[in-house]
């Protein structure tokens, strides 16, 4: 994204996947991610989901945030993986393809997925390539809940890839893609050749392509 260095400090509008638009001041360009100050918050936008970028009039948007981003940079530079690792323990909003906004905390970052804790959805495993944006919040907690009321999952064995992590859930009642669709909830009966066999409520077996799964979690119960 070095092509956009000339626009740092300028107002831009970014069109993301699903026609979502984000407007604000371009703060920094990384090798695979942009940082845009959108009025009050910093939005970290992976290059993979950026469709169009254009300049905006300087006085078109009000930028009122003066505090630095709570996601600190390290000597590793500005990359998506560095941002995810540095976001651990910070209250963030993540926008996931096909799911939308989820509020909570990044707890672990693996080779191709990250682990996310949401007070509303508990623990999710999310492939990194489905992450459309990440927005950190200062001096806030999800849903204004006290931290003491949140039950972070205890340490568990994590695998090095999303496919292996899905396979580790065989035999469990799971929800795919946030559980918004009844046909993506059921018992994960088998995983093989990048396909997940799911037995849903009526006993029907469905087969999901793991590369298109946006998130997986144990069903709440």
Short mmCIF file of C-alpha atoms in Angstrom, two decimals:
data_model
loop_
_atom_site.label_atom_id
_atom_site.label_comp_id
_atom_site.label_asym_id
_atom_site.label_seq_id
_atom_site.Cartn_x
_atom_site.Cartn_y
_atom_site.Cartn_z
CA UNK A 1 0.00 0.00 0.00
CA UNK A 2 3.00 2.34 -0.28
CA UNK A 3 1.26 3.89 -3.32
CA UNK A 4 -0.95 5.77 -0.85
CA UNK A 5 1.86 7.33 1.19
CA UNK A 6 1.14 10.59 -0.65
CA UNK A 7 -2.33 10.68 0.92
CA UNK A 8 -1.22 10.32 4.54
CA UNK A 9 -2.83 13.08 6.58
CA UNK A 10 -5.48 13.60 3.88
CA UNK A 11 -9.19 12.84 3.91
CA UNK A 12 -10.18 9.70 2.02
CA UNK A 13 -13.19 7.46 1.50
CA UNK A 14 -12.69 3.69 1.41
CA UNK A 15 -15.16 1.21 -0.03
CA UNK A 16 -14.86 -2.21 1.57
CA UNK A 17 -16.42 -5.56 0.77
CA UNK A 18 -20.24 -5.59 0.83
CA UNK A 19 -20.20 -1.93 -0.31
CA UNK A 20 -19.42 -0.66 3.20
CA UNK A 21 -17.90 2.84 3.17
CA UNK A 22 -15.49 4.30 5.73
CA UNK A 23 -14.39 7.93 5.56
CA UNK A 24 -11.72 9.78 7.52
CA UNK A 25 -8.12 10.88 7.67
CA UNK A 26 -5.49 8.45 6.40
CA UNK A 27 -3.10 8.13 9.32
CA UNK A 28 -0.68 5.50 8.06
CA UNK A 29 -0.12 2.89 5.35
CA UNK A 30 1.32 -0.51 6.11
CA UNK A 31 2.34 -3.33 3.81
CA UNK A 32 -1.13 -4.91 3.93
CA UNK A 33 -3.27 -2.54 6.03
CA UNK A 34 -4.38 1.10 6.28
CA UNK A 35 -5.16 3.14 9.40
CA UNK A 36 -7.99 5.67 9.02
CA UNK A 37 -9.12 8.09 11.73
CA UNK A 38 -12.91 8.14 11.39
CA UNK A 39 -13.98 11.09 13.50
CA UNK A 40 -13.63 9.52 16.94
CA UNK A 41 -12.01 6.15 16.28
CA UNK A 42 -9.13 4.51 14.47
CA UNK A 43 -10.14 1.92 11.88
CA UNK A 44 -7.56 -0.64 10.76
CA UNK A 45 -8.49 -1.83 7.28
CA UNK A 46 -6.84 -4.89 5.72
CA UNK A 47 -5.90 -4.32 2.08
CA UNK A 48 -7.60 -7.58 1.10
CA UNK A 49 -11.08 -6.10 1.65
CA UNK A 50 -10.44 -2.65 0.14
CA UNK A 51 -12.21 -2.21 -3.19
CA UNK A 52 -11.89 1.54 -3.91
CA UNK A 53 -10.09 4.51 -2.32
CA UNK A 54 -10.74 8.13 -3.25
CA UNK A 55 -9.80 11.58 -1.91
CA UNK A 56 -12.43 13.65 -0.07
CA UNK A 57 -12.77 17.35 0.61
CA UNK A 58 -10.81 18.34 3.72
CA UNK A 59 -13.80 19.98 5.42
CA UNK A 60 -16.26 17.22 4.60
CA UNK A 61 -15.74 15.32 7.85
CA UNK A 62 -15.06 16.35 11.44
CA UNK A 63 -12.04 14.69 13.05
CA UNK A 64 -12.17 15.11 16.81
CA UNK A 65 -9.94 12.30 18.13
CA UNK A 66 -6.64 13.60 19.46
CA UNK A 67 -5.54 10.62 21.56
CA UNK A 68 -3.13 8.13 19.96
CA UNK A 69 -4.46 4.71 19.06
CA UNK A 70 -4.43 2.23 21.95
CA UNK A 71 -2.96 -0.34 19.53
CA UNK A 72 0.75 0.37 19.82
CA UNK A 73 3.25 -0.22 17.05
CA UNK A 74 6.38 -2.27 17.45
CA UNK A 75 9.59 -2.63 15.51
CA UNK A 76 7.81 -5.22 13.36
CA UNK A 77 6.12 -2.35 11.47
CA UNK A 78 2.51 -1.90 10.51
CA UNK A 79 1.09 -5.20 9.29
CA UNK A 80 -2.21 -6.96 9.87
CA UNK A 81 -0.56 -9.67 11.97
CA UNK A 82 1.26 -7.07 14.08
CA UNK A 83 -1.99 -5.13 14.63
CA UNK A 84 -3.83 -8.27 15.75
CA UNK A 85 -1.04 -9.25 18.13
CA UNK A 86 -0.80 -5.73 19.56
CA UNK A 87 -4.60 -5.58 19.97
CA UNK A 88 -4.64 -8.47 22.44
CA UNK A 89 -6.27 -7.38 25.68
CA UNK A 90 -7.73 -4.17 24.19
CA UNK A 91 -11.48 -3.73 23.75
CA UNK A 92 -12.07 -3.78 19.99
CA UNK A 93 -14.82 -4.04 17.42
CA UNK A 94 -14.11 -6.49 14.60
CA UNK A 95 -16.10 -6.50 11.39
CA UNK A 96 -16.27 -9.98 9.89
CA UNK A 97 -17.39 -10.79 6.34
CA UNK A 98 -20.96 -12.09 6.35
CA UNK A 99 -21.39 -11.56 10.10
CA UNK A 100 -20.89 -7.87 10.83
CA UNK A 101 -19.64 -6.19 13.99
CA UNK A 102 -18.58 -8.21 17.04
CA UNK A 103 -17.41 -6.53 20.25
CA UNK A 104 -14.84 -7.96 22.61
CA UNK A 105 -11.18 -8.94 22.88
CA UNK A 106 -8.55 -10.67 20.75
CA UNK A 107 -7.01 -13.32 23.01
CA UNK A 108 -4.75 -15.35 20.70
CA UNK A 109 -3.36 -14.96 17.17
CA UNK A 110 -2.41 -18.07 15.24
CA UNK A 111 -1.05 -18.58 11.70
CA UNK A 112 -4.31 -18.06 9.79
CA UNK A 113 -6.96 -17.38 12.46
CA UNK A 114 -7.43 -15.55 15.73
CA UNK A 115 -9.36 -16.30 18.91
CA UNK A 116 -11.90 -13.70 19.99
CA UNK A 117 -13.83 -13.39 23.24
CA UNK A 118 -17.22 -11.65 23.12
CA UNK A 119 -19.43 -11.32 26.21
CA UNK A 120 -22.42 -11.89 23.91
CA UNK A 121 -21.08 -14.82 21.90
CA UNK A 122 -18.36 -16.25 24.17
CA UNK A 123 -15.28 -17.62 22.35
CA UNK A 124 -14.99 -17.59 18.57
CA UNK A 125 -12.35 -18.82 16.16
CA UNK A 126 -12.15 -16.44 13.18
CA UNK A 127 -10.07 -16.87 9.98
CA UNK A 128 -7.88 -13.79 9.50
CA UNK A 129 -8.77 -13.50 5.81
CA UNK A 130 -12.41 -12.79 6.73
CA UNK A 131 -11.49 -9.80 8.93
CA UNK A 132 -12.66 -6.58 7.22
CA UNK A 133 -11.74 -4.07 9.91
CA UNK A 134 -10.69 -3.71 13.51
CA UNK A 135 -11.51 -0.65 15.64
CA UNK A 136 -10.08 -0.19 19.16
CA UNK A 137 -11.92 1.71 21.92
CA UNK A 138 -10.38 3.82 24.68
CA UNK A 139 -11.57 3.63 28.28
CA UNK A 140 -14.59 1.47 27.45
CA UNK A 141 -15.76 -2.11 27.89
CA UNK A 142 -18.16 -4.13 25.72
CA UNK A 143 -21.79 -3.26 26.49
CA UNK A 144 -20.50 -1.15 29.44
CA UNK A 145 -20.11 -4.35 31.43
CA UNK A 146 -17.56 -4.43 34.27
CA UNK A 147 -14.51 -6.50 33.45
CA UNK A 148 -15.13 -8.55 36.59
CA UNK A 149 -18.38 -9.85 35.08
CA UNK A 150 -16.70 -11.25 31.98
CA UNK A 151 -15.77 -14.91 31.92
CA UNK A 152 -12.76 -15.29 29.67
CA UNK A 153 -12.23 -18.89 28.51
CA UNK A 154 -9.47 -20.75 30.30
CA UNK A 155 -6.33 -21.64 28.39
CA UNK A 156 -6.83 -24.48 25.99
CA UNK A 157 -4.89 -26.35 23.34
CA UNK A 158 -4.88 -24.29 20.14
CA UNK A 159 -3.76 -25.69 16.80
CA UNK A 160 -1.64 -23.86 14.22
CA UNK A 161 -4.35 -23.62 11.53
CA UNK A 162 -8.06 -22.88 11.33
CA UNK A 163 -8.88 -26.19 9.63
CA UNK A 164 -7.17 -28.13 12.42
CA UNK A 165 -8.98 -26.04 15.03
CA UNK A 166 -12.33 -26.83 13.41
CA UNK A 167 -11.41 -30.52 13.37
CA UNK A 168 -10.64 -30.33 17.08
CA UNK A 169 -14.34 -29.51 17.65
CA UNK A 170 -15.60 -32.79 16.16
CA UNK A 171 -18.40 -34.22 18.25
CA UNK A 172 -19.32 -30.82 19.71
CA UNK A 173 -22.45 -28.74 19.23
CA UNK A 174 -21.20 -25.75 17.26
CA UNK A 175 -22.34 -22.58 15.54
CA UNK A 176 -20.82 -21.39 12.28
CA UNK A 177 -20.84 -17.76 11.13
CA UNK A 178 -22.27 -16.37 14.35
CA UNK A 179 -25.16 -18.83 14.49
CA UNK A 180 -27.52 -16.47 12.67
CA UNK A 181 -28.64 -19.24 10.33
CA UNK A 182 -30.32 -22.36 11.75
CA UNK A 183 -28.63 -24.41 9.04
CA UNK A 184 -25.23 -23.47 10.46
CA UNK A 185 -25.89 -24.83 13.94
CA UNK A 186 -25.61 -28.46 14.92
CA UNK A 187 -23.24 -31.28 15.82
CA UNK A 188 -19.95 -31.21 13.97
CA UNK A 189 -19.77 -34.89 13.11
CA UNK A 190 -16.76 -35.04 10.79
CA UNK A 191 -14.04 -32.93 9.15
CA UNK A 192 -12.13 -34.13 6.12
CA UNK A 193 -10.58 -32.64 2.97
CA UNK A 194 -11.49 -29.05 3.98
CA UNK A 195 -15.16 -30.04 4.40
CA UNK A 196 -17.08 -29.95 7.67
CA UNK A 197 -19.99 -32.36 8.10
CA UNK A 198 -22.71 -30.78 10.22
CA UNK A 199 -25.78 -32.62 11.55
CA UNK A 200 -28.50 -30.00 12.04
CA UNK A 201 -31.64 -30.06 14.23
CA UNK A 202 -33.79 -32.26 11.96
CA UNK A 203 -31.01 -34.82 11.51
CA UNK A 204 -30.06 -33.68 8.02
CA UNK A 205 -26.35 -33.68 7.22
CA UNK A 206 -24.83 -30.61 5.54
CA UNK A 207 -21.32 -30.14 4.22
CA UNK A 208 -19.59 -26.77 4.57
CA UNK A 209 -16.45 -25.65 2.77
CA UNK A 210 -14.12 -24.61 5.60
CA UNK A 211 -12.49 -21.88 3.49
CA UNK A 212 -15.86 -20.08 3.43
CA UNK A 213 -16.56 -20.39 7.15
CA UNK A 214 -16.32 -16.94 8.79
CA UNK A 215 -16.28 -18.12 12.41
CA UNK A 216 -16.86 -21.19 14.56
CA UNK A 217 -17.73 -21.49 18.21
CA UNK A 218 -19.12 -24.02 20.63
CA UNK A 219 -22.88 -23.54 20.89
CA UNK A 220 -23.99 -21.71 24.02
CA UNK A 221 -25.76 -23.88 26.46
#
